[in-house]
XYZ file of C-alpha atoms in Angstrom:
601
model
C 0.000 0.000 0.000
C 1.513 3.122 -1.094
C -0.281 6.969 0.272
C 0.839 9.848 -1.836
C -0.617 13.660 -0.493
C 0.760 17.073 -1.447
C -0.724 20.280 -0.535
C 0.055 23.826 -2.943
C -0.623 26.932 -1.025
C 0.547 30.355 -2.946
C 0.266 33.977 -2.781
C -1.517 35.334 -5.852
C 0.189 36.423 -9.040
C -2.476 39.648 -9.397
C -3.776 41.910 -6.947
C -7.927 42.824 -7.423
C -8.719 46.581 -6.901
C -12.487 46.857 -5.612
C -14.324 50.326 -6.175
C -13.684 50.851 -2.827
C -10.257 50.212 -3.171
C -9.882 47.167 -1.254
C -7.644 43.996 -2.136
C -7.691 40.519 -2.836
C -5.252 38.329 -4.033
C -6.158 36.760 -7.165
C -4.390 33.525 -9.332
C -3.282 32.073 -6.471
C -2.954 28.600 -5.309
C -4.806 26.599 -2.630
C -5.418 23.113 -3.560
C -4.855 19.636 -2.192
C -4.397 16.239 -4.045
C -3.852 12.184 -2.426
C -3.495 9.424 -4.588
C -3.793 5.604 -2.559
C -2.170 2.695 -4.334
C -3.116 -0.963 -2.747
C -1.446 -3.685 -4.541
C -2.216 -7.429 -3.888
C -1.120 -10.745 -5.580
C -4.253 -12.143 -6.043
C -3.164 -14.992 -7.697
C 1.118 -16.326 -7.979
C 1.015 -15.023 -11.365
C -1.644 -12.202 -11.114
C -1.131 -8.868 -9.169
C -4.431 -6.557 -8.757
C -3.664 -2.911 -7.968
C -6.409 -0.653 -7.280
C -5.740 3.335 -6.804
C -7.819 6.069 -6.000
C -7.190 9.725 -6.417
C -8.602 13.182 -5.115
C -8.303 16.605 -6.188
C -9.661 19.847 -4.652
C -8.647 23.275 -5.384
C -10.714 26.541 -3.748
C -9.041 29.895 -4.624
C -8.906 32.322 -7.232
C -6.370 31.034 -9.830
C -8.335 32.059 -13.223
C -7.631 35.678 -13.542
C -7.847 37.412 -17.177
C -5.532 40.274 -17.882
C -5.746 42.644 -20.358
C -3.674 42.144 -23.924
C -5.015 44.839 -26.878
C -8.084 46.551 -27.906
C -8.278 43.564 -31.021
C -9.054 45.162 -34.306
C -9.514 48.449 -32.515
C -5.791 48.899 -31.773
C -4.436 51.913 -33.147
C -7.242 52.089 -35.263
C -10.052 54.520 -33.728
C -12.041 54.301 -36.686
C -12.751 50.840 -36.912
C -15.070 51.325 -33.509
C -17.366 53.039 -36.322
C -17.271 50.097 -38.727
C -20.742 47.913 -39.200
C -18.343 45.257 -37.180
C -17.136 47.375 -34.742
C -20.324 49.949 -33.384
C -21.609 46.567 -31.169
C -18.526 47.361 -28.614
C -19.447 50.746 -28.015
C -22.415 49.802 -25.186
C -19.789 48.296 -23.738
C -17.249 50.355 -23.976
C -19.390 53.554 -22.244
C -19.713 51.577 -19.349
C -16.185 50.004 -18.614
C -14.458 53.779 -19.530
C -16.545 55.012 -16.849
C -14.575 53.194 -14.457
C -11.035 52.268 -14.065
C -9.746 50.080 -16.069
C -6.681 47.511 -16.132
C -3.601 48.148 -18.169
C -2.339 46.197 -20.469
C -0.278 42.879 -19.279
C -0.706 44.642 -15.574
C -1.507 42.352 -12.674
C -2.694 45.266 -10.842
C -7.015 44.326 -11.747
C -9.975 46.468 -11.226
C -12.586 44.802 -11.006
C -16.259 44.795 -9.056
C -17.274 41.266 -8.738
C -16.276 38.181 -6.916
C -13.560 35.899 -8.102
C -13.750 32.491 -7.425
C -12.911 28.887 -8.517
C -13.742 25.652 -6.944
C -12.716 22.193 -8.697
C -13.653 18.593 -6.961
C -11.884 15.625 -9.048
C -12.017 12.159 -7.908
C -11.255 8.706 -9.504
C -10.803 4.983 -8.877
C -8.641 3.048 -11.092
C -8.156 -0.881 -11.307
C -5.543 -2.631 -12.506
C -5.529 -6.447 -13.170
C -1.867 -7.868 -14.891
C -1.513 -11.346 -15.053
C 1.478 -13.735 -16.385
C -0.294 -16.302 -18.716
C 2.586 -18.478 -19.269
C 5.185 -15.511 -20.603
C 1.887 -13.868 -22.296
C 1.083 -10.793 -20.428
C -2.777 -9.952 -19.592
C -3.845 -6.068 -18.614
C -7.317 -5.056 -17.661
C -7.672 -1.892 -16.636
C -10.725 0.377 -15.823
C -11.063 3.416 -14.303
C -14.269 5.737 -13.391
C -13.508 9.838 -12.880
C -15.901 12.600 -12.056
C -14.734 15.992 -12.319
C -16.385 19.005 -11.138
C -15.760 23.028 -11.673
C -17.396 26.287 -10.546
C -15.697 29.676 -11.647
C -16.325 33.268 -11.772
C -14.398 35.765 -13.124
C -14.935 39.036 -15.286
C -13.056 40.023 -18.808
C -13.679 43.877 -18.855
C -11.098 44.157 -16.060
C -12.915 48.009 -14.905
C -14.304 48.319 -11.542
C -17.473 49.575 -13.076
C -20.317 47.107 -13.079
C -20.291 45.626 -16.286
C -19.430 41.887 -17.040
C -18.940 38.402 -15.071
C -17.909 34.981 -16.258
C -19.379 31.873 -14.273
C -18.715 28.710 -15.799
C -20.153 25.547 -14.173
C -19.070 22.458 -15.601
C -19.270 18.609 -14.936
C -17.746 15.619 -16.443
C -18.466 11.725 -15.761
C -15.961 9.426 -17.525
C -15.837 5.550 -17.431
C -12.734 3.993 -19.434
C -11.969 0.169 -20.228
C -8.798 -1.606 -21.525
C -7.664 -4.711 -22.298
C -4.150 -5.985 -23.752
C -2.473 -9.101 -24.394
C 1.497 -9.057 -24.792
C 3.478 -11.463 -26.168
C 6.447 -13.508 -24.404
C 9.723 -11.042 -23.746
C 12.650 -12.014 -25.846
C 10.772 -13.610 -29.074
C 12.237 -12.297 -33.016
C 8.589 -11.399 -33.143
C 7.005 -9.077 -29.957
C 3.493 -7.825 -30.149
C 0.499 -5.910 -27.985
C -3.059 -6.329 -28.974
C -6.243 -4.461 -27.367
C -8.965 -2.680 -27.171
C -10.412 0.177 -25.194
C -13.955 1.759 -24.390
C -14.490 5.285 -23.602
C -17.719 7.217 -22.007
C -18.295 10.033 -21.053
C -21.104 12.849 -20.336
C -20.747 16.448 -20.451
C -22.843 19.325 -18.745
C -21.421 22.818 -19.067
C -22.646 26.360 -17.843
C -21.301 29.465 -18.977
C -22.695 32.601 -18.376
C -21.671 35.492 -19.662
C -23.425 38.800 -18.097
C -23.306 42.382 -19.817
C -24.794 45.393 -18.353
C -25.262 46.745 -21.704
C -27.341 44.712 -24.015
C -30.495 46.949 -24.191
C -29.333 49.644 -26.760
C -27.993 46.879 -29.043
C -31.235 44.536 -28.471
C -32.914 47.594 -29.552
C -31.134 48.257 -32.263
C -31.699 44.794 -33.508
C -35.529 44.048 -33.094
C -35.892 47.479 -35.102
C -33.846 46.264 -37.722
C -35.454 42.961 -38.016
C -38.624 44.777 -38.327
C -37.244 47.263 -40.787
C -36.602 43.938 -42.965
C -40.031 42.717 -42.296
C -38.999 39.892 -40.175
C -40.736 40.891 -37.418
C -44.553 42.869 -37.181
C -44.404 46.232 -35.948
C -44.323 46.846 -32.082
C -43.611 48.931 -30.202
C -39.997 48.722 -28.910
C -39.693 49.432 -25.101
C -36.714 48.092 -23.050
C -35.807 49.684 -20.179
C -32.381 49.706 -18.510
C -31.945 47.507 -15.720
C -28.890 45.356 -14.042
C -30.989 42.839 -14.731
C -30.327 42.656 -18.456
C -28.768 40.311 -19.677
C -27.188 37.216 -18.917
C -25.489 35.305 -22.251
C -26.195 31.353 -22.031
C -23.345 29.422 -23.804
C -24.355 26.490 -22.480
C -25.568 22.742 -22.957
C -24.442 19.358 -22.838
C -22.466 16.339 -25.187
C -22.432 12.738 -24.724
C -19.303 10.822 -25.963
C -19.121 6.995 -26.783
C -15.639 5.269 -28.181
C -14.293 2.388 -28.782
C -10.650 1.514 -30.479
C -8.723 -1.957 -31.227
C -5.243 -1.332 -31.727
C -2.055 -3.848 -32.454
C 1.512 -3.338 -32.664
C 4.346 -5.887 -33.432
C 8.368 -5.375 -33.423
C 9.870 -7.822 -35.925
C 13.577 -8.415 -35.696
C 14.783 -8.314 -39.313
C 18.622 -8.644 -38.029
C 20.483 -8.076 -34.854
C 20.671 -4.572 -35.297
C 17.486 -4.162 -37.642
C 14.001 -3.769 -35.621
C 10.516 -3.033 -37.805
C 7.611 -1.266 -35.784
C 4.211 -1.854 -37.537
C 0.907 -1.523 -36.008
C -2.615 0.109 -36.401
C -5.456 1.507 -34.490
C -9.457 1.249 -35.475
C -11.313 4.205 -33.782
C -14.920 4.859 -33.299
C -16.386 7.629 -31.746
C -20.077 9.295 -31.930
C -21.116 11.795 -30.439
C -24.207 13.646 -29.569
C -25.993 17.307 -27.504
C -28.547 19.665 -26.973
C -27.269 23.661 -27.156
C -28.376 26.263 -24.907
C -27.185 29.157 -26.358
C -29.926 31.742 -25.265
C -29.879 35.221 -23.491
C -31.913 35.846 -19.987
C -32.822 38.660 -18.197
C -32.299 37.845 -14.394
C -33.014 35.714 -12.213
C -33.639 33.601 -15.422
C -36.378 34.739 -17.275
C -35.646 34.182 -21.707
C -35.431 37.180 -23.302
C -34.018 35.001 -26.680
C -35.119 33.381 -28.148
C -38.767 34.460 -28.384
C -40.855 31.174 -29.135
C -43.391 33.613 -30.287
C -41.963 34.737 -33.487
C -39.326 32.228 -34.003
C -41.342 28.462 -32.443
C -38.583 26.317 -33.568
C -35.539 28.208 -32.172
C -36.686 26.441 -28.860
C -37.555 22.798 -29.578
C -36.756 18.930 -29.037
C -37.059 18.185 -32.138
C -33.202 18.403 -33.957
C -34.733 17.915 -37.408
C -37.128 20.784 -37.079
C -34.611 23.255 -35.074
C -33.904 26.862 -36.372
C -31.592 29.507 -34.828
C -33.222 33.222 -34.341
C -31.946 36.017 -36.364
C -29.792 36.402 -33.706
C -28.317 32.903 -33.586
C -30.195 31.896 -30.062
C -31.539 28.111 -30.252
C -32.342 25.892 -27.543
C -32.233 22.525 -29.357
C -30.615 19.444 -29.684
C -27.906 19.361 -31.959
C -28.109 17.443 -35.599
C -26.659 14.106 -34.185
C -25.829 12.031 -33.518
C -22.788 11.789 -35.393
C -20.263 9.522 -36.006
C -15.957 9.669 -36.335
C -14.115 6.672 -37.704
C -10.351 6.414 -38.760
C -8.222 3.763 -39.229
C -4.715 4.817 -38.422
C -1.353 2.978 -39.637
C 2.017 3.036 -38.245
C 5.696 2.049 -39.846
C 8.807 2.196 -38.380
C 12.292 1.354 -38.163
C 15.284 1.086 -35.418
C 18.596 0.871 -36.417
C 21.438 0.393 -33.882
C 24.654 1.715 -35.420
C 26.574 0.867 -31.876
C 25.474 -0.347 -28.626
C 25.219 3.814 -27.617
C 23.694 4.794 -30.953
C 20.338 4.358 -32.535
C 18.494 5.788 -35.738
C 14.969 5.495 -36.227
C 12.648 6.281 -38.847
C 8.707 6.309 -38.025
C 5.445 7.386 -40.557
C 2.209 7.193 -38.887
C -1.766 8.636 -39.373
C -3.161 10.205 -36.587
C -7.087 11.074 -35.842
C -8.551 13.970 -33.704
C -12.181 13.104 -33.484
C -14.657 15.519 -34.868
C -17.813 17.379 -32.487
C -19.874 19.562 -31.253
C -19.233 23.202 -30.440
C -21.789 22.980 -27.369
C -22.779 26.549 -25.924
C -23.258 28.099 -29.359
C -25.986 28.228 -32.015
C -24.342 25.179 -34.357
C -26.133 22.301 -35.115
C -23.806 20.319 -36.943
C -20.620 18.755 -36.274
C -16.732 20.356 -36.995
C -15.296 17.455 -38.791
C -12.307 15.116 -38.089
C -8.289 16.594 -37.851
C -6.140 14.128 -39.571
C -2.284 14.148 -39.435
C 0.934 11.769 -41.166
C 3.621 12.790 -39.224
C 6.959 11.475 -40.710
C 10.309 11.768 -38.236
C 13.467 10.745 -39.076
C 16.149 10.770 -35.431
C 18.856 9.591 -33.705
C 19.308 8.900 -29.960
C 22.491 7.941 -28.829
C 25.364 8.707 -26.142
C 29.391 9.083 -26.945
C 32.301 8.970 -24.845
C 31.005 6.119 -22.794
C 27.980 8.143 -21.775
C 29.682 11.475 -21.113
C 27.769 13.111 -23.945
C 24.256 12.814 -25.240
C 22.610 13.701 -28.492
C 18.750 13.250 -29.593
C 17.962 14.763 -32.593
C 15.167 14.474 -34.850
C 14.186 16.269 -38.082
C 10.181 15.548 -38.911
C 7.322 16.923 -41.181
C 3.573 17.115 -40.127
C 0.831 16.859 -42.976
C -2.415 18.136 -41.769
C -5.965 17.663 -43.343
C -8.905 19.868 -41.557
C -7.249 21.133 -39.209
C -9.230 22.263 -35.821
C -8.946 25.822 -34.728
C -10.162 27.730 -32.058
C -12.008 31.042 -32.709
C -15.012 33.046 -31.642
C -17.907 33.502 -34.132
C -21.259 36.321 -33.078
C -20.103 36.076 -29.585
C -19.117 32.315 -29.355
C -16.397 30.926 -28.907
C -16.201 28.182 -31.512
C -13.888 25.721 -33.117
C -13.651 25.737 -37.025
C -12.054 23.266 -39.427
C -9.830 25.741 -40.899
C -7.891 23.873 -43.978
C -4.846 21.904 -44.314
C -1.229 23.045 -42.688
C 1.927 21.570 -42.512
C 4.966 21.278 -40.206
C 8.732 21.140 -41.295
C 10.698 21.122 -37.986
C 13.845 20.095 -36.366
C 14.791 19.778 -32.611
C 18.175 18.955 -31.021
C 18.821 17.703 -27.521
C 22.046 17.050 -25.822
C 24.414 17.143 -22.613
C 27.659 16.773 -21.718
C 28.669 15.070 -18.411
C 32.027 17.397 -17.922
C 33.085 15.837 -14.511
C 31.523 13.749 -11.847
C 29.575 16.506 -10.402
C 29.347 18.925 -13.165
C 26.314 18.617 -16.403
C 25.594 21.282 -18.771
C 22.435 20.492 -21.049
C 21.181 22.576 -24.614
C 18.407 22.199 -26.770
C 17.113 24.147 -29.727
C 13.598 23.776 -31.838
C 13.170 25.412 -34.910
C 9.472 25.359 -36.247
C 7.830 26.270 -39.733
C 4.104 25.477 -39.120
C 1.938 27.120 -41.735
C -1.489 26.741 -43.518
C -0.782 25.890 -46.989
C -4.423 25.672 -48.253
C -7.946 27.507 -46.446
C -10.240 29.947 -47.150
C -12.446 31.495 -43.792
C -14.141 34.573 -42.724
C -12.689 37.099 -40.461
C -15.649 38.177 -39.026
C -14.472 41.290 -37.719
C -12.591 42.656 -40.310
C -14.840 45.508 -41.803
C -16.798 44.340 -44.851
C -17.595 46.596 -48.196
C -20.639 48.265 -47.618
C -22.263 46.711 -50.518
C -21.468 43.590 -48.694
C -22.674 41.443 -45.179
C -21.121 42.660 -42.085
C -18.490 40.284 -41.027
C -18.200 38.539 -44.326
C -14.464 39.023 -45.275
C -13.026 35.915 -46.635
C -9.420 35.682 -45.660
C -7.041 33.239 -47.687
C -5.036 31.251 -45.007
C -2.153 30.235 -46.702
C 1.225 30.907 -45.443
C -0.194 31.840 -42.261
C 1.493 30.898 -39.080
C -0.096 28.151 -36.997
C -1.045 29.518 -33.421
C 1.138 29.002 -30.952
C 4.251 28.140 -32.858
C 7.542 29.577 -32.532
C 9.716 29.532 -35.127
C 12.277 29.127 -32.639
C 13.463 27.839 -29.192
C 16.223 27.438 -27.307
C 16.982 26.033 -23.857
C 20.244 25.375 -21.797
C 21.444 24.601 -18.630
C 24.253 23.497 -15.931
C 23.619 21.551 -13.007
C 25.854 20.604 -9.922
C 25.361 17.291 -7.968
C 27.739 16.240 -5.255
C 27.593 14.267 -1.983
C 28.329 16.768 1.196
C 29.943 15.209 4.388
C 26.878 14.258 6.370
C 26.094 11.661 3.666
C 23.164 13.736 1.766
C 23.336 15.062 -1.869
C 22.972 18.383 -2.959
C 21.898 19.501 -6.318
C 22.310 23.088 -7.817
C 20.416 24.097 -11.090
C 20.333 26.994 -13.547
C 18.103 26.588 -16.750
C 17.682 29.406 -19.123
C 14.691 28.927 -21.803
C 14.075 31.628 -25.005
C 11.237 31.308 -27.571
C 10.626 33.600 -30.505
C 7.334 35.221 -31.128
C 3.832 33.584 -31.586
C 0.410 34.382 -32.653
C -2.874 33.358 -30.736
C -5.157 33.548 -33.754
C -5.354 31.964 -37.084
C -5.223 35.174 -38.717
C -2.073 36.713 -37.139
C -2.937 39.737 -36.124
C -0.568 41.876 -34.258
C -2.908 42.689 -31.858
C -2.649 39.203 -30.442
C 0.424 37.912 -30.635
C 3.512 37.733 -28.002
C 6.693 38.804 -28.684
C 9.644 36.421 -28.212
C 10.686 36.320 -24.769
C 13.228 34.219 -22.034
C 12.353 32.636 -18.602
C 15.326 31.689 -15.640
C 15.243 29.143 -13.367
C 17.186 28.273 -10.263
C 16.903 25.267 -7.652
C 18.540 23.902 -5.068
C 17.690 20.348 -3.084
C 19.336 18.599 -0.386
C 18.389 15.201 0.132
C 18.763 13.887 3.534
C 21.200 10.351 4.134
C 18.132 8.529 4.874
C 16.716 8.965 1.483
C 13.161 9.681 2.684
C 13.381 13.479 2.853
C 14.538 16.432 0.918
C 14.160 20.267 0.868
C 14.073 22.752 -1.908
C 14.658 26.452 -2.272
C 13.432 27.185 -5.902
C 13.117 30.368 -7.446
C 10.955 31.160 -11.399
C 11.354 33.334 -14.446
C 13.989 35.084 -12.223
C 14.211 38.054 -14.744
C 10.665 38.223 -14.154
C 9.505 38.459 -17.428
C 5.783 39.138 -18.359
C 4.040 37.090 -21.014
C 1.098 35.815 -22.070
C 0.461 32.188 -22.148
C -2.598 32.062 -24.978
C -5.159 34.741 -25.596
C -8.906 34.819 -26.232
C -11.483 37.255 -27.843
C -14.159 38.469 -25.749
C -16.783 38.980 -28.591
C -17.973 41.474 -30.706
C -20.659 43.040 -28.320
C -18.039 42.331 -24.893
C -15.599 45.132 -26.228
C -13.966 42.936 -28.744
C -11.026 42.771 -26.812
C -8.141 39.963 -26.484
C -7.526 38.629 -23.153
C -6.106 35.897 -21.294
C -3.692 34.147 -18.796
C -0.124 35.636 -18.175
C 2.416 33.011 -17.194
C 3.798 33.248 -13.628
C 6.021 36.240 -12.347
C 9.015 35.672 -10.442
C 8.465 33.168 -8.076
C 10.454 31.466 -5.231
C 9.796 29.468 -2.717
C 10.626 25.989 -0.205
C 9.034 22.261 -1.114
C 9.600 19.801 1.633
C 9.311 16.186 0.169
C 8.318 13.127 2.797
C 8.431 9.376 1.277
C 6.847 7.148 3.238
């Protein structure tokens, strides 16, 4: 029986700035995890190991700061663009506070910050020796629950909140059969199940909505979609909450096998091959309310199928609100091949050349006014590399040079105020990464790494909703070519080194000293690479230092993070055309230090 706990308790990274100009600590840390492992030989040749596992964090570590004003930045006059007039209800009321500068962790804001997660599993484990053939079963069960709020327009004027409620309820099941160790011929065969339901609850609240509701239900009438009425709302607090809500089911199963065929001494093949099978199905809830909950869209009275259970008969609003299933279900299937070869050139040096398929199952953007599934993201990756160690293991080298071919690829990006994820074309990947260290005395290591990175889209056509249109032309209807576009996220380059100490001291303990320096080049967070939301490149240094007690069971470590304390953002979001349009998002941790006291028991 083996009892694992640890406990995380942190200042916060931000400071919150109430109208009143009180303080709270905010992206901070208090959380607690345990993980039990029992372990008992059921049988001489079968071992049954059961483990459970609990998670609980309460604190307030999901703070948004402020990156750019989006299309808006440096551009004034795009505010009075068809795509850009919807921010400006927002706008009057977060300028009428203070408001949060950019990449500052100094916040205003008005309302409470919070975020409680509950996860909790149980895992069993059956391996049993079948005469030298190896037998796994494995299932698990995990339920994982979240309650959040936050707020995006970062003023401490009354004016937005972000709750998101969320549970999950996943049941796995494996089985594999290995062959006997030390055959020409070595293979694994399975299969696996997958389950899993989804309920999620986001709710987006703007004090700001009525001018722009009006605006709309006079021009639907305008365009004779709607019978004149008089038009009357009046401005509340109450008005109105944005529901990006609803719920997904998954089922999967997969049958895999893999075999390593000795061709010569120094000559291994890899084949193998996966079957996957997914469907998937939902209901949306993508409506707005005026509090405590009463639907304000969509209107059942003009528009009787935007609210339905029927998924054949469903139909969005003008405005995109539907409370509906979704068109499902729908069903992903791939069958995914894998080649390879190892070549040892020495004992300390291998090559290896691998081509495989890989499937990303297609689904549901639930909490928005889609009815129909993104499709599939299929990859062949091809990697060509060589692992090995020289100077009887003084120095050590892993380099690989590879390519990544991708068909419909999945993107995230937010469409009419949701946050959505598009199949946005085909991309590719041409890198090369390098890995090595050099072991320059007993006690002395110095390590270095570089990753360089072309990942563009080399085919795609999609609109850029809030680039400003033609007038003779939709709002939001640009069509942007993708090609030669940067793929978010990814650097062209990155480099990492470091130089480590580790030495016995007289009492009988060991003591390690560490300094790690890590520099990326710039990225972008959107598929259109916009300036506005991008990060330049930027460094991060590390120091540690552990002692280890004689025993073995103990240690202590001072640490200290991003020493230079550099300020960066680790992915951006947009808020949506009528939340200000805005890009926010996490910033990675500041300079940090602190102690960790290990116990092994």
């Amino acid at each position: 029986m083996r009892l694992a706990m640890q406990t995380e308790t942190r200042d916060g990274y931000a400071t919150l700035i109430r109208p009143d100009d009180s303080t709270q600590d905010t992206d901070d840390a208090q959380n607690i995890a345990a993980r039990l492992t029992v372990a008992l030989d059921i049988a001489p040749a079968a071992t049954l190991t059961v483990m459970g596992d609990y998670y609980r964090a309460d604190d307030r570590a999901n703070a948004y700061y402020y990156a750019s004003a989006g299309y808006g930045e440096g551009d004034p006059s795009w505010y009075m663009t068809r795509e850009g007039i919807q921010t400006l209800p927002y706008f009057a009321i977060k300028n009428a506070g203070r408001v949060t500068e950019r990449k500052s962790r100094e916040l205003y804001a008005d309302v409470p910050y919070y975020n409680d997660v509950e996860v909790w599993g149980i895992t069993g484990q059956l391996d049993w020796d079948l005469g030298g053939f190896g037998l796994q079963l494995l299932s698990s069960y995990r339920e994982t629950k979240t309650d959040s709020q936050n707020e995006f327009d970062l003023s401490d004027s009354f004016n937005t909140y972000v709750g998101r409620a969320e549970g999950h309820w996943q049941f796995t099941a494996d089985v594999q059969l290995s062959s006997p160790i030390g055959d020409a011929v070595s293979w694994i065969a399975g299969a696996s199940y997958f389950s899993e339901d989804n309920l999620i609850d986001n709710d987006v609240f703007g004090d700001f909505w009525e001018p722009i509701l009006i605006q709309g239900l006079t021009d639907l009438q305008n365009a004779n979609v709607l019978p004149p009425f008089p038009i009357v709302i009046p401005q509340t607090t109450a008005c109105c909450e944005l529901q990006l809500s609803g719920a997904q089911d998954t089922e999967a199963f997969a049958v895999f096998a893999e075999a390593d065929i000795e061709l010569s001494e120094r000559l291994t093949a890899r084949v193998g091959g996966r079957y996957s099978w997914e469907q998937r199905d939902g209901a949306q809830r993508f409506e707005l309310l005026v509090l405590p909950g009463i639907r304000f869209a969509p209107e059942v009275l003009f528009f009787p199928n935007s609210v339905t259970d029927d998924r054949n008969a469903a139909q969005p609003d003008p405005f995109g609100f539907l409370v509906a299933p979704v068109r499902g279900p729908s069903t992903f299937e791939a069958f995914t091949p894998k080649l390879g070869f190892d070549f040892e050139a020495s004992d300390d040096v291998l090559l290896y050349a691998t081509v495989q398929r890989g499937f990303k199952s297609g689904g549901y953007n639930i909490g928005s006014s889609q009815q129909d599934p993104f499709d599939p993201e299929k990859i062949w990756s091809y990697e060509l590399g060589v692992k090995g160690e020289l100077a009887d293991g003084a120095v050590g080298l892993n380099s690989a040079i590879f390519y990544y071919d991708y068909t419909n690829l999945q993107a995230q990006d937010s469409v009419a105020n949701q946050p959505i994820i598009r199949n946005v074309g085909k991309a590719r990947v041409l890198g090369f990464e390098f890995e090595s260290y050099a072991k320059v005395s007993d006690t002395l290591r110095l390590e270095a790494n570089a990753t360089r990175l072309d990942a563009t889209f080399t085919d795609g056509e999609l609109t850029e909703p809030l680039v400003p249109a033609a007038l003779t032309e939709a709002p939001g209807s640009v069509l942007r070519d993708l090609d030669g576009l940067r793929l978010p996220r990814a650097p062209k380059w990155k480099f990492g080194g470091a130089v480590q100490w580790n030495g016995d001291v007289s009492n009988g303990g060991n003591l390690v000293a560490r300094l790690a320096y890590n520099w990326q080049s710039k990225i972008y967070f959107t598929i259109f690479n916009i300036e506005a939301a991008s990060e330049p490149s930027y460094g991060l240094l590390d120091a540690r230092l552990a002692y280890t007690g004689a025993s073995g069971w103990w240690s202590v470590t001072a640490f200290g993070k991003n020493l230079t304390n550099e300020t960066y953002f680790t992915n951006q979001i947009l808020t949506g055309t009528v939340y200000g349009a805005e890009f926010v998002g996490p910033l990675g941790p500041p300079r940090t230090y602190g102690i960790e006291v290990s116990v092994r028991f």
